[in-house]
Coordinates of C-alpha atoms and ligand atoms in Angstrom, one line a residue:
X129 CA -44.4 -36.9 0.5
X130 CA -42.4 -35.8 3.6
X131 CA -39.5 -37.1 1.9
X132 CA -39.7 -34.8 -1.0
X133 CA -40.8 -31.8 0.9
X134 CA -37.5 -32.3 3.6
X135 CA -35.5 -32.8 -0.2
X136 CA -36.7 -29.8 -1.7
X137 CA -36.1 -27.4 1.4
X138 CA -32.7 -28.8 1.8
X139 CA -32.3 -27.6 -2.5
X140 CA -34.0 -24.1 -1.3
X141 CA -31.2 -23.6 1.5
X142 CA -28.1 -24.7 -0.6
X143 CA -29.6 -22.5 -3.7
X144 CA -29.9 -19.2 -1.3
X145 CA -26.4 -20.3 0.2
X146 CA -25.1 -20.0 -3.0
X147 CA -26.5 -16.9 -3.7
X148 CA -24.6 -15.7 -0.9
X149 CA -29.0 -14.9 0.5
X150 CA -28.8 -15.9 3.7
X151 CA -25.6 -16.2 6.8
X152 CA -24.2 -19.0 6.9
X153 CA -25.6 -20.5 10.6
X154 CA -22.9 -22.6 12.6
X155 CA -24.5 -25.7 11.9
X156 CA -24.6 -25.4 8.2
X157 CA -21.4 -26.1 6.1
X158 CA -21.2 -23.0 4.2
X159 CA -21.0 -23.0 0.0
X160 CA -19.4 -20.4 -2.0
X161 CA -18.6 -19.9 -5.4
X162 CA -16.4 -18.4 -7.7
X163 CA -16.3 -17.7 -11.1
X164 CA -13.4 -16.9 -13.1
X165 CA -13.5 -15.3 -16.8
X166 CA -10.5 -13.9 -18.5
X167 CA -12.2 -11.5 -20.6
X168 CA -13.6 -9.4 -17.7
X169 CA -10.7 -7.6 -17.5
X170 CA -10.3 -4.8 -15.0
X171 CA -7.2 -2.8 -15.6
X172 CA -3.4 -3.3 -15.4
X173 CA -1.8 -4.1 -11.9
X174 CA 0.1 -1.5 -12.1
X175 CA 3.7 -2.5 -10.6
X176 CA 3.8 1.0 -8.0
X177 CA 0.9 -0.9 -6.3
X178 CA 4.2 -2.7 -4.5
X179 CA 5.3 0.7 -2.5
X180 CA 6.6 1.7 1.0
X181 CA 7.7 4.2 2.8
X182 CA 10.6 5.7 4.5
X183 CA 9.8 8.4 6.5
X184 CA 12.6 10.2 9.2
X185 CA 10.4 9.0 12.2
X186 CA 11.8 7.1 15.4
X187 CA 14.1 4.0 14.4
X188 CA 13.0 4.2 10.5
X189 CA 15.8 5.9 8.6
X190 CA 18.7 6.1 11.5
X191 CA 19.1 2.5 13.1
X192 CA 16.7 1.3 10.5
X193 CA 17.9 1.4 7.2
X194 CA 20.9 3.6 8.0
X195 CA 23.2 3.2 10.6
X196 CA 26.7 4.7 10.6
X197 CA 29.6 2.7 12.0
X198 CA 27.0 -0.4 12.3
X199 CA 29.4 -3.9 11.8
X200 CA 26.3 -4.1 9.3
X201 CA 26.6 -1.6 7.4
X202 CA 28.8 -0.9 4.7
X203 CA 30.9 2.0 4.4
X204 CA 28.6 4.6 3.6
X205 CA 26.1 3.4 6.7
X206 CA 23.5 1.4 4.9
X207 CA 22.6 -1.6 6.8
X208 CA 22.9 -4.6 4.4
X209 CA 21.2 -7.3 6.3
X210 CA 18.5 -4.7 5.7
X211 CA 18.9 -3.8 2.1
X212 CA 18.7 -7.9 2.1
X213 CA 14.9 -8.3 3.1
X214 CA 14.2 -4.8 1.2
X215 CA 15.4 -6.1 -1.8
X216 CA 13.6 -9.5 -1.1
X217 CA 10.3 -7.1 -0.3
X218 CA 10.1 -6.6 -3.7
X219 CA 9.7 -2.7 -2.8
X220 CA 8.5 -1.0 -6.7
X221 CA 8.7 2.6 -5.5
X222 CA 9.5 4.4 -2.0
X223 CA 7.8 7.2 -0.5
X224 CA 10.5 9.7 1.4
X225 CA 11.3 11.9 3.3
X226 CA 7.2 11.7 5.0
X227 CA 4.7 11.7 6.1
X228 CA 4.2 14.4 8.6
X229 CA 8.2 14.9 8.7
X230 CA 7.8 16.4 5.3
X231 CA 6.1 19.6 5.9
X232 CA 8.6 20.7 8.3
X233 CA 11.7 19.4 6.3
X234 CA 14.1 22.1 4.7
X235 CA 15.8 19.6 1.8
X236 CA 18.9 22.0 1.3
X237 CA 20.3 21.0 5.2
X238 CA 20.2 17.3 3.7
X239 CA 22.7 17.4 1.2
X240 CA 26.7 18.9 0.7
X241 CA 29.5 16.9 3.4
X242 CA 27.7 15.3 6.1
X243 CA 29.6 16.8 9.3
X244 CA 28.6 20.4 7.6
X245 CA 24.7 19.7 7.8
X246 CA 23.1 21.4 10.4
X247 CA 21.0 19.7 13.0
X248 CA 17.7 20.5 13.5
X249 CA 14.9 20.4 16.1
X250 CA 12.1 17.8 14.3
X251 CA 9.1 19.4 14.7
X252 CA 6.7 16.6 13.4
X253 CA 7.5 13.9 15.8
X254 CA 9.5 16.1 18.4
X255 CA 12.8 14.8 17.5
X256 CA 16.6 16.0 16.6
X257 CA 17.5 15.6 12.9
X258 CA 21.0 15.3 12.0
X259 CA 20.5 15.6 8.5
X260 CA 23.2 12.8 7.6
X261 CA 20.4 11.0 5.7
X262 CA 19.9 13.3 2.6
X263 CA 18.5 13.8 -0.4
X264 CA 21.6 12.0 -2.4
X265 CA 21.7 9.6 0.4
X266 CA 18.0 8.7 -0.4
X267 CA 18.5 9.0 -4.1
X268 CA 21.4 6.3 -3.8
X269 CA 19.5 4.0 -1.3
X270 CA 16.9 3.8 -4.2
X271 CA 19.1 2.8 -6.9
X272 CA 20.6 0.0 -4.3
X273 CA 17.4 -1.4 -3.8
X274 CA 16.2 -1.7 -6.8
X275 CA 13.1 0.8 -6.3
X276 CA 12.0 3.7 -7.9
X277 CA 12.3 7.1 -5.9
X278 CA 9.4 9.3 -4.7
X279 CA 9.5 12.3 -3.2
X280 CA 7.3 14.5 -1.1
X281 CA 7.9 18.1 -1.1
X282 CA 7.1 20.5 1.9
X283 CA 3.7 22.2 1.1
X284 CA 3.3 22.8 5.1
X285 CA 6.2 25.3 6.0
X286 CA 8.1 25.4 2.7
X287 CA 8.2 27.4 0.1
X288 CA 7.2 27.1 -3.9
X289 CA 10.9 27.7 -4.7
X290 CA 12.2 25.4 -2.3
X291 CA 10.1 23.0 -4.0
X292 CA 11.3 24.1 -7.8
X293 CA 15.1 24.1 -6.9
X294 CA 14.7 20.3 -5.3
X295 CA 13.7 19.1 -8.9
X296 CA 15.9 21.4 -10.5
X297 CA 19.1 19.5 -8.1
X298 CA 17.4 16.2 -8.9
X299 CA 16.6 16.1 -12.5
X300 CA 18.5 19.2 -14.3
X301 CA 21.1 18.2 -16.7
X302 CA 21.9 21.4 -17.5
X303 CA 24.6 23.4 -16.0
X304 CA 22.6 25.5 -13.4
X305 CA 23.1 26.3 -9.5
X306 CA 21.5 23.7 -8.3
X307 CA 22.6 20.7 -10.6
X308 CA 25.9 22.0 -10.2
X309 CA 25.5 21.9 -6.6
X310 CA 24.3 18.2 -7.1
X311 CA 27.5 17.2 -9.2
X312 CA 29.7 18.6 -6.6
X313 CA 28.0 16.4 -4.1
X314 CA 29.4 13.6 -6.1
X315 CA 26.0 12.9 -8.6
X316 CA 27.3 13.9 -12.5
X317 CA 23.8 12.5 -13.9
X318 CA 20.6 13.9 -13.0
X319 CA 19.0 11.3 -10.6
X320 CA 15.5 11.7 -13.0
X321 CA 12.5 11.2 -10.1
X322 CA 9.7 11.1 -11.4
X323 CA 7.4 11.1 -8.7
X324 CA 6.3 14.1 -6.6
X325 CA 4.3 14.3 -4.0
X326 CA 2.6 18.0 -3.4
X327 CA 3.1 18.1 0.6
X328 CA 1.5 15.8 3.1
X329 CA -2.1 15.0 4.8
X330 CA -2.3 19.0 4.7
X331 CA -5.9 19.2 5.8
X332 CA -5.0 17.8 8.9
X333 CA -5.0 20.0 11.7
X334 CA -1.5 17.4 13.2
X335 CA 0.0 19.2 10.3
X336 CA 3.0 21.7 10.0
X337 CA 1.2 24.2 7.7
X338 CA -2.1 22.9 7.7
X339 CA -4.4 24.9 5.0
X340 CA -8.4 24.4 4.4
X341 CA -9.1 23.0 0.9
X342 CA -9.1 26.2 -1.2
X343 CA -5.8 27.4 0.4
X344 CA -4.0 24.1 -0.2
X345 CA -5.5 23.5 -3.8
X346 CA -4.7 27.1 -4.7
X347 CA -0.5 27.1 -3.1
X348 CA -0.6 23.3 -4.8
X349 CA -1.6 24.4 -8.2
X350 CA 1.9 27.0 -8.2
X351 CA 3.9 24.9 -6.6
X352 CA 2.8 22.4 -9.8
X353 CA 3.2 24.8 -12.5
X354 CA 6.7 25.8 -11.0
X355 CA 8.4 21.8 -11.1
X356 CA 6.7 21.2 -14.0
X357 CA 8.3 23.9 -15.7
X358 CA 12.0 22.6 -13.8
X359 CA 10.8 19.4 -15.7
X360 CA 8.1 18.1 -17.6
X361 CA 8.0 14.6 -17.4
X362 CA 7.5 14.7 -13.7
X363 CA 4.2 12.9 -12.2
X364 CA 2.5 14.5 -9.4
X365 CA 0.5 13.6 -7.0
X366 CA -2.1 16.0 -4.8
X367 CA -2.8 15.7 -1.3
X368 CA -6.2 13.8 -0.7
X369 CA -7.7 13.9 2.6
X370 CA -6.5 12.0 5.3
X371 CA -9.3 13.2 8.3
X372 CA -12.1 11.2 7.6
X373 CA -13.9 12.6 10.6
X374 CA -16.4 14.4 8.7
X375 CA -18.1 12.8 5.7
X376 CA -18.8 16.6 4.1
X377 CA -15.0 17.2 5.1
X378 CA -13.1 14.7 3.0
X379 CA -15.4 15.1 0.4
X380 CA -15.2 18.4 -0.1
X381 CA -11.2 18.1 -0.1
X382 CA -11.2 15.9 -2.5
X383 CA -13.1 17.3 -4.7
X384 CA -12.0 21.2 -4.2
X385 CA -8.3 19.4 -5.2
X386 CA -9.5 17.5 -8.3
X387 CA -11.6 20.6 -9.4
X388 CA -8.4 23.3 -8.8
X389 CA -5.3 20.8 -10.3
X390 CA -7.3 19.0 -12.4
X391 CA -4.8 20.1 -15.4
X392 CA -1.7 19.5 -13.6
X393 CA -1.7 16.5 -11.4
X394 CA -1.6 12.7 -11.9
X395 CA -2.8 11.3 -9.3
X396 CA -4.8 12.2 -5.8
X397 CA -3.1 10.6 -2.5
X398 CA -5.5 8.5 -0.1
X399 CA -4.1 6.9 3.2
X400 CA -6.0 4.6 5.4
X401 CA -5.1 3.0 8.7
X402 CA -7.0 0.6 10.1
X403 CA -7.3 -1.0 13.8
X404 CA -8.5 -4.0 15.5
X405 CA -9.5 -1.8 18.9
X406 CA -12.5 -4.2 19.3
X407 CA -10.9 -7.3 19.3
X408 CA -13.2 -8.7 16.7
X409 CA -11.6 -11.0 13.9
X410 CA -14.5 -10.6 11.8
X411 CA -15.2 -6.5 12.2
X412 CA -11.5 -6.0 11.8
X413 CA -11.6 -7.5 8.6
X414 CA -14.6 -5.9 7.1
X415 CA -12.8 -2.6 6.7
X416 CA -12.6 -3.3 3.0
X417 CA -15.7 -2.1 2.8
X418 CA -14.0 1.7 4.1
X419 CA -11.3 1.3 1.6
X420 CA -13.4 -0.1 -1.1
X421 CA -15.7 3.4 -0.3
X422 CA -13.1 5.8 0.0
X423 CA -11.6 4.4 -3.1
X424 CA -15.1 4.6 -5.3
X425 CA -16.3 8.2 -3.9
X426 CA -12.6 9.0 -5.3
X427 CA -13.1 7.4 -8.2
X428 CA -16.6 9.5 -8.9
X429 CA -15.2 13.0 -7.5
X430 CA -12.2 12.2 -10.0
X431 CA -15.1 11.3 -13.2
X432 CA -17.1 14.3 -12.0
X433 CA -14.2 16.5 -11.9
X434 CA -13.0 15.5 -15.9
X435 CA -16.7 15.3 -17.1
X436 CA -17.1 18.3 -19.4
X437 CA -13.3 18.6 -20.2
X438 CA -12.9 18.0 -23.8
X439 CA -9.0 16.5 -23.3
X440 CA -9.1 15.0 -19.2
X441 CA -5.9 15.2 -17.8
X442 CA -5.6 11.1 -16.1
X443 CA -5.8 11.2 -12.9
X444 CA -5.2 8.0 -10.8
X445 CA -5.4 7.1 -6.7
X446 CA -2.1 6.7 -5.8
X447 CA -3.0 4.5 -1.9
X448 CA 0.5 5.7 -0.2
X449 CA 0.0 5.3 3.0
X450 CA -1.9 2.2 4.1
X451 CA -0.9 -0.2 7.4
X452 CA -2.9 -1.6 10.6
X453 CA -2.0 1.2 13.3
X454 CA -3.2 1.9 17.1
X455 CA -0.9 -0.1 19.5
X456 CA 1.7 1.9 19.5
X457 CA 0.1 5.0 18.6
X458 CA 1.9 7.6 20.3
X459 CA 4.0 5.3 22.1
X460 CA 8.0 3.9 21.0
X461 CA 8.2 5.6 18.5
X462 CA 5.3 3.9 16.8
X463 CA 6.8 0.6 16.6
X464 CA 3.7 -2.1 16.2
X465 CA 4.2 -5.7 17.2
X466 CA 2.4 -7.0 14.4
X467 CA 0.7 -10.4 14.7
X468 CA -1.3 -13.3 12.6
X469 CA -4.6 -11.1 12.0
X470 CA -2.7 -8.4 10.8
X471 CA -0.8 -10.3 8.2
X472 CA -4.7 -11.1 7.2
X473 CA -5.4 -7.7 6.6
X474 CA -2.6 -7.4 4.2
X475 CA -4.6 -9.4 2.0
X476 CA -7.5 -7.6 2.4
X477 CA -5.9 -4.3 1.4
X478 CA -4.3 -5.7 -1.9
X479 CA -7.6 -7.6 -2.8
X480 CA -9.2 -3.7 -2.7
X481 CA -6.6 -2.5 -4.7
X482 CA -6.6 -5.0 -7.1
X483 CA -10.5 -5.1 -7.6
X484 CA -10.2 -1.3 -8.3
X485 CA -6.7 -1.6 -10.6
X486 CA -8.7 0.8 -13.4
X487 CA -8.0 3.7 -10.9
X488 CA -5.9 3.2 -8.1
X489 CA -2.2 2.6 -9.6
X490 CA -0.1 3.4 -6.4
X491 CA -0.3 2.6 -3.0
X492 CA 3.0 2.6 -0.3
X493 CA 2.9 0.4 3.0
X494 CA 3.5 3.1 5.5
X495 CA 6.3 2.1 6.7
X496 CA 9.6 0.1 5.9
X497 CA 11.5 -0.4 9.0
X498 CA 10.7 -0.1 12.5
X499 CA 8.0 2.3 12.4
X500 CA 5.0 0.3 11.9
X501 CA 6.5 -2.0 9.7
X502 CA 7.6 -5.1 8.5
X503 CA 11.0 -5.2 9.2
X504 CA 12.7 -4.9 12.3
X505 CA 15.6 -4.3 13.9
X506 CA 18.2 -4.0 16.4
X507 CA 22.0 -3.2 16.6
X508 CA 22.6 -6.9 16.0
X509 CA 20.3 -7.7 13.1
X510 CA 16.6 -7.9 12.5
X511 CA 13.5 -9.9 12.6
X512 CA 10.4 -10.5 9.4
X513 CA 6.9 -9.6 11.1
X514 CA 4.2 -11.7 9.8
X515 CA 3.3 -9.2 7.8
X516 CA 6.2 -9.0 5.7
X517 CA 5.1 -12.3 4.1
X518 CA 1.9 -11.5 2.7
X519 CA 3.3 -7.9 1.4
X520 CA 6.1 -10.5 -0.5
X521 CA 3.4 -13.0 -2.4
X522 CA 1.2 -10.5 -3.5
X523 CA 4.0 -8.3 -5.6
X524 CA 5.3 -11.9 -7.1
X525 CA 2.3 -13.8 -7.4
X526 CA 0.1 -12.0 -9.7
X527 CA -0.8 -11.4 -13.1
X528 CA -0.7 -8.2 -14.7
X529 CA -4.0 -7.4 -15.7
X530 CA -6.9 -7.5 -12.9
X531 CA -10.4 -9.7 -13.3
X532 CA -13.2 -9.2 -11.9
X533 CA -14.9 -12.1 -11.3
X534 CA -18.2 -13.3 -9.9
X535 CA -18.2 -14.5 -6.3
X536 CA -21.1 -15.7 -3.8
X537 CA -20.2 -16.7 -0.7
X538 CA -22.2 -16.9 2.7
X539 CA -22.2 -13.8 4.7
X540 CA -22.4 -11.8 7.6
X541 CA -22.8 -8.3 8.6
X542 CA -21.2 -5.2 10.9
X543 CA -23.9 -3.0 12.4
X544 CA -25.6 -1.3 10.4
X545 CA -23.5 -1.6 7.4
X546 CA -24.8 -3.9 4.4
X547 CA -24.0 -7.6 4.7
X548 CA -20.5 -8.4 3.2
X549 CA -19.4 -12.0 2.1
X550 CA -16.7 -13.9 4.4
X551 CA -14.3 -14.4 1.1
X552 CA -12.9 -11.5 -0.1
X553 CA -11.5 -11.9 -3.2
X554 CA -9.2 -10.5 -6.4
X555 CA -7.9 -12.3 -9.1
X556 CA -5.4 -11.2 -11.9
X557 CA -4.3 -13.0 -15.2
X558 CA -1.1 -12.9 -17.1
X559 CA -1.5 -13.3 -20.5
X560 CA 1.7 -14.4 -21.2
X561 CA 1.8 -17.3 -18.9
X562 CA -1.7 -18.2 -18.9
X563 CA -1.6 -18.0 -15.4
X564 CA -4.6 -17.1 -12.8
X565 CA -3.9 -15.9 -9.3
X566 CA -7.1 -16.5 -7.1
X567 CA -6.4 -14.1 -3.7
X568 CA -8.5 -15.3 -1.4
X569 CA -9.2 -14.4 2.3
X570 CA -11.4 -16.1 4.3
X571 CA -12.7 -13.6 7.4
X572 CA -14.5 -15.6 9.1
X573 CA -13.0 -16.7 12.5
X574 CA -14.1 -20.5 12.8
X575 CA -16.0 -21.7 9.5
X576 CA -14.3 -23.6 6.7
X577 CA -15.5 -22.3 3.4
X578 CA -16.1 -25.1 0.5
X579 CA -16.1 -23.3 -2.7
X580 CA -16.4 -24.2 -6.5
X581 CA -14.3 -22.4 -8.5
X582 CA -15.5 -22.2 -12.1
X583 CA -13.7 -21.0 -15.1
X584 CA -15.2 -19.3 -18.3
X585 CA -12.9 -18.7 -21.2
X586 CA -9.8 -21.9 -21.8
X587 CA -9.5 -24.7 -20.2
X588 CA -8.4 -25.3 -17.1
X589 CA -5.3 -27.9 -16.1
X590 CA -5.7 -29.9 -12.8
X591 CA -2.3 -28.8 -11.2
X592 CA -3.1 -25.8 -8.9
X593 CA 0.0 -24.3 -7.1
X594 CA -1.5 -23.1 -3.3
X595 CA 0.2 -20.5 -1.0
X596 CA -1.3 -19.8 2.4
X597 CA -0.9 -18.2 5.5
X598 CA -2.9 -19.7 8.7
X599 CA -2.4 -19.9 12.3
X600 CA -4.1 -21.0 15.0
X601 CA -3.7 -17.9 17.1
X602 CA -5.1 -14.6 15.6
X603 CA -2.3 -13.3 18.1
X604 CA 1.0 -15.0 17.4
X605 CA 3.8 -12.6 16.5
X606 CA 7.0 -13.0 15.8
X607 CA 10.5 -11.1 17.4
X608 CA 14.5 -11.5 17.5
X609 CA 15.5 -14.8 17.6
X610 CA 11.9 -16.0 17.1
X611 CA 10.4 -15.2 13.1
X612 CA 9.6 -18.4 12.0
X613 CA 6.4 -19.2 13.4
X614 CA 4.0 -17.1 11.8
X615 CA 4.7 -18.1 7.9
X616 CA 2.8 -19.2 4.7
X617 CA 3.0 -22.8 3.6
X618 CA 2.6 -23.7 -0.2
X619 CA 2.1 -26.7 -1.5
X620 CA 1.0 -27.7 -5.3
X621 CA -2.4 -30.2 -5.6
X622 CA -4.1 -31.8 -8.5
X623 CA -7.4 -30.6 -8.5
X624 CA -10.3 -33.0 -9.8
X625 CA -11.2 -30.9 -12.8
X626 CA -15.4 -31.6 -14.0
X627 CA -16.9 -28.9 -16.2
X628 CA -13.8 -27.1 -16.5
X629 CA -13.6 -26.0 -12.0
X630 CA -12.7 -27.8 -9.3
X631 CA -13.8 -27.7 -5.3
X632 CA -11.7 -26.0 -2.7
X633 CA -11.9 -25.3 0.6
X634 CA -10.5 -22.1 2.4
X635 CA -9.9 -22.9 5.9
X636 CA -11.1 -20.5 8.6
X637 CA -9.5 -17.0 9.2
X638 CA -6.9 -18.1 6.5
X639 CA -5.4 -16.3 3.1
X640 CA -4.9 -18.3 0.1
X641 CA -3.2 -17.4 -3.3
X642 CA -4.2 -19.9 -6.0
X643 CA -2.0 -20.4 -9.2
X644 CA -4.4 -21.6 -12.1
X645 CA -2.6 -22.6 -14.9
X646 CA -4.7 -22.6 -18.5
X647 CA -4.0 -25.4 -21.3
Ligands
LIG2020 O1 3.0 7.0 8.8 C1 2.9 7.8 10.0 C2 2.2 9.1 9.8 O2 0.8 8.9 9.5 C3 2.7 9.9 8.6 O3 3.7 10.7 9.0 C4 1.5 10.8 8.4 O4 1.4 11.2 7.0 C5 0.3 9.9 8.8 O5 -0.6 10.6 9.6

C-alpha cells in the first residue's frame, strides 16, 4: 500500500513538473518539454532582424571602422581587418549616423572634398567631429559590406528641409541641386536607401531637441510627407519611446505617434538596454519578460491605432537599438568589456524577437565597433567579444518562417513578477530545407535541464546538428591577444528517435541552437 502511495506521488510531482506547476527544487532533476509543429507558423524572420549600428560616438566610426593612414586600411581609410568580421557578422542593415549624435548632425558638412568639411563641436557626446566620415563615405561602407543602408535624419535641431534635400542627394535620379551635388562627389547613381529613421529617442529629455509627444508626432508627420514626396518608395520609421520611467509616459508616446503618422510611417522604433547591476545570473536573464512586454503593448497600441481604418497602413516594430549596457556608462567612451553571461543574453533577445516575428521585422545591435559592441579594436588589429558569436549563429542558423511551439519547463520567479520558465525558447522552419532550428537558453545558473522534444507534423531523422555556447565562468571575457576562450562548440549527434522526439539535455546557464532535419 505504501508502495503504491510513494509511486503515485512520485507520478503527481513529475506530471506538475511537466506542466512547468511547480519550481524545480535543487534536489529534483528538472523535466521540460518541448513541442514542435510546423504548421503553427508565426510570421517571416524577416532578414533586417540581423542589424547594427554605427553611430559617430567615441572609437566607433574613427579608429573603429574608419581609420585614415591606418597600415589596415585601404586607401580610402576603411579598416579591412574590420570590414573582415563585419562582413563575417552577417550585418542585414546598418543604422547611421545615431543615436543621440543624430539630432545634432548637419549632413551637408559630411559630404563634398574631405579637407573642405568643417569641423564641428559634437554636442551629443561632447566631442569634435571632423566630418571625414560622410554621408557618401557611409553609403559606400554599406555597399562594401554587404548591408543595406539606414539612415536617421535630425528631428532634434534640424530642419524639415534638411531632411527632404538628404533623400533628394541620396535617391534622386533626376538632374536637381542636390543629386547633382551628389554626382559631383563622385556617385552618378542614386544610392536608393530605403530606410529612414524620423530623428532619435526624441522624448528623451538627454536629447538635442527633445519635444513632448504631440510636438514630435506633429514636426514628424511633415518631415514624412516632405521625403516621401522626394521619394515614394522610402520606408519610415517613427520614434518610439525610449524613457521607460513612467508606465503612462511611454505609453502615451507610443500611441500619440501611432495615432498622428499612422498613414505615413512603417514601422515604430523601440530600444532596450538591459543590465546585470545585481549580479544575479537568473534576474539578468528574465528581462525577456520587459522586452517581450514592451514589444506586445506595441503590438496592441499599433492594432488599436489601425482598428477602424478601412485600408491600415502596416506598421511593424523595428527593435534598433538593443545591447547589455551599464559598465561603462558614461565612462571610455562607452566601451563594455563584454563577458560569457552577456553572450547569453544575446540569445535571449533574438528568442523575443523571433517569438514575435508577426510584428517586430527590424531590430540593430547598438553598436558595431568599440562602443558597446562586439568588435574591438586597436591601432594594431582587433579582438571578437563573446558576444559576437551568438549575434553570428542566430542570422545563419534559422529558418525563415517563425514557430511557435509549446514549451513547459520548470520555473522560477523575479519578485513580484509572474513565474517565468528557465528555457526560453524560439524555433523557426525553412520550408525549403526541411530544417528546424530549436534556440534554446537555459537561465538557470546551476541545473541541467532534461527535455523531450516532440515533433508534430513529418517525421523526424535522428541526426541533430548542436551548436552551443557554455562556460564555466558567467565572467570570462575575452581581449587582444586573448579571444579564443569564450566560444561555441558544435557537434552533430544521432538522437534515439521513439514516437517521432528524442531526449536532450540543456546544460546549465548554457545556449543551444538545434538543427532538426525532417524526412
Ligand atoms: O547607443 C548609445 C545611445 O543610446 C544612442 O546614441 C542613443 O540613441 C541611446 O540612448
Amino acid at each position: 500500500m505504501r508502495k503504491s502511495m510513494t509511486r503515485l506521488l512520485a507520478v503527481i510531482i513529475a506530471a506538475c513538473l511537466l506542466l512547468g506547476a511547480v519550481p524545480a527544487t535543487e534536489s529534483q532533476t528538472p523535466q521540460a518539454r518541448i513541442k514542435i509543429d510546423i504548421d503553427r507558423t508565426i510570421g517571416e524572420v524577416h532578414p533586417n532582424l540581423f542589424g547594427n549600428f554605427a553611430e559617430h560616438l567615441g572609437r566607433m566610426i574613427y579608429g573603429g571602422i574608419y581609420e585614415e593612414g591606418s597600415p589596415l586600411s585601404d586607401k580610402d581609410g576603411y579598416r579591412q581587418d574590420v570590414l573582415q568580421v563585419v562582413r563575417q557578422l552577417n550585418v542585414s542593415i546598418l543604422r547611421w549616423p545615431g543615436g543621440n549624435f543624430a539630432s545634432g548632425y548637419n549632413w551637408k558638412d559630411g559630404i563634398g572634398p574631405k579637407d573642405q568639411r568643417p569641423v564641428r563641436p559634437e554636442l551629443a557626446w561632447n566631442d569634435l567631429e571632423s566630418n571625414r566620415f560622410g554621408t557618401d563615405e557611409f553609403l559606400k561602407y554599406c555597399e562594401m559590406a554587404g548591408t543595406e543602408p539606414y539612415i536617421c535624419i535630425n528631428l532634434g535641431l534640424g530642419t524639415i528641409d534638411d531632411a527632404r534635400h538628404w533623400v533628394e542627394y541620396c535617391n534622386e535620379s533626376r538632374h536637381t541641386y542636390w543629386a547633382d551635388q551628389r554626382r559631383r562627389n563622385g556617385r552618378e547613381q542614386p544610392w536608393n536607401v530605403k530606410y529612414w529613421a524620423l530623428g532619435n529617442e526624441i522624448d528623451g529629455p538627454w536629447q538635442l531637441g527633445h519635444k513632448n509627444a504631440e510636438d514630435y508626432s506633429k514636426f514628424a508627420l511633415e518631415a514624412a510627407k516632405a521625403m516621401r514626396s522626394v521619394d515614394p518608395n522610402i520606408k519610415l520609421i517613427a520614434s518610439g519611446s525610449s524613457n521607460y520611467g513612467s508606465n503612462a509616459d511611454w505609453i502615451h508616446w507610443n500611441s500619440t505617434v501611432l495615432n498622428t503618422l499612422r498613414n505615413q510611417i512603417d514601422y515604430i522604433a523601440l530600444h532596450t538596454y538591459i543590465n546585470n547591476r545585481d549580479n544575479d545570473l537568473e534576474k539578468f536573464l528574465a528581462w525577456s519578460q520587459t522586452i517581450d512586454n514592451y514589444i506586445d503593448v506595441t503590438a496592441g497600441l499599433i492594432k488599436q491605432a489601425q482598428s477602424g481604418q478601412p485600408n491600415p497602413r502596416p506598421i511593424f516594430i523595428a527593435y534598433d537599438e538593443w545591447n547589455v549596457w551599464y559598465r561603462a556608462f558614461n565612462r571610455e567612451k562607452l566601451e563594455e568589456v563584454y563577458n560569457f553571461e552577456d553572450a547569453l543574453a544575446m540569445g535571449m533577445f533574438f528568442n523575443s524577437f523571433f517569438r514575435r516575428a508577426d510584428v517586430v521585422k527590424m531590430a540593430n545591435l547598438a553598436q558595431m565597433v568599440n562602443v558597446i559592441a562586439p568588435i574591438m579594436t586597436n591601432k594594431q588589429g582587433l579582438f571578437l567579444q563573446p558576444i559576437y558569436f551568438p549575434l553570428v549563429e542566430f542570422s545563419r542558423q534559422r529558418g525563415n518562417q517563425s514557430l511557435d511551439v509549446f514549451v513547459s519547463a520548470p520555473t522560477y520567479k523575479v519578485g513580484n513578477r509572474p513565474a517565468l520558465r528557465y528555457l526560453d525558447v524560439s524555433t523557426t522552419y525553412n520550408a525549403a530545407g526541411k530544417t528546424i532550428y530549436v534556440n534554446v537558453l537555459n537561465r538557470s545558473k546551476d541545473k541541467d535541464i532534461a527535455t523531450r522534444i516532440d515533433n508534430q507534423e513529418g517525421e523526424l531523422l535522428g541526426e541533430v546538428g548542436v551548436w552551443e555556447m557554455n562556460h564555466p565562468d558567467l565572467k570570462a571575457t575575452h581581449t587582444f591577444g586573448d579571444d579564443k576562450k569564450v566560444r561555441p562548440v558544435t557537434r552533430t549527434i544521432s538522437a534515439s528517435l521513439s514516437n517521432n522526439g528524442f531526449s536532450y539535455t540543456f546544460p546549465a546557464h548554457s545556449l543551444t541552437i538545434l538543427r532538426l532535419r525532417l524526412k
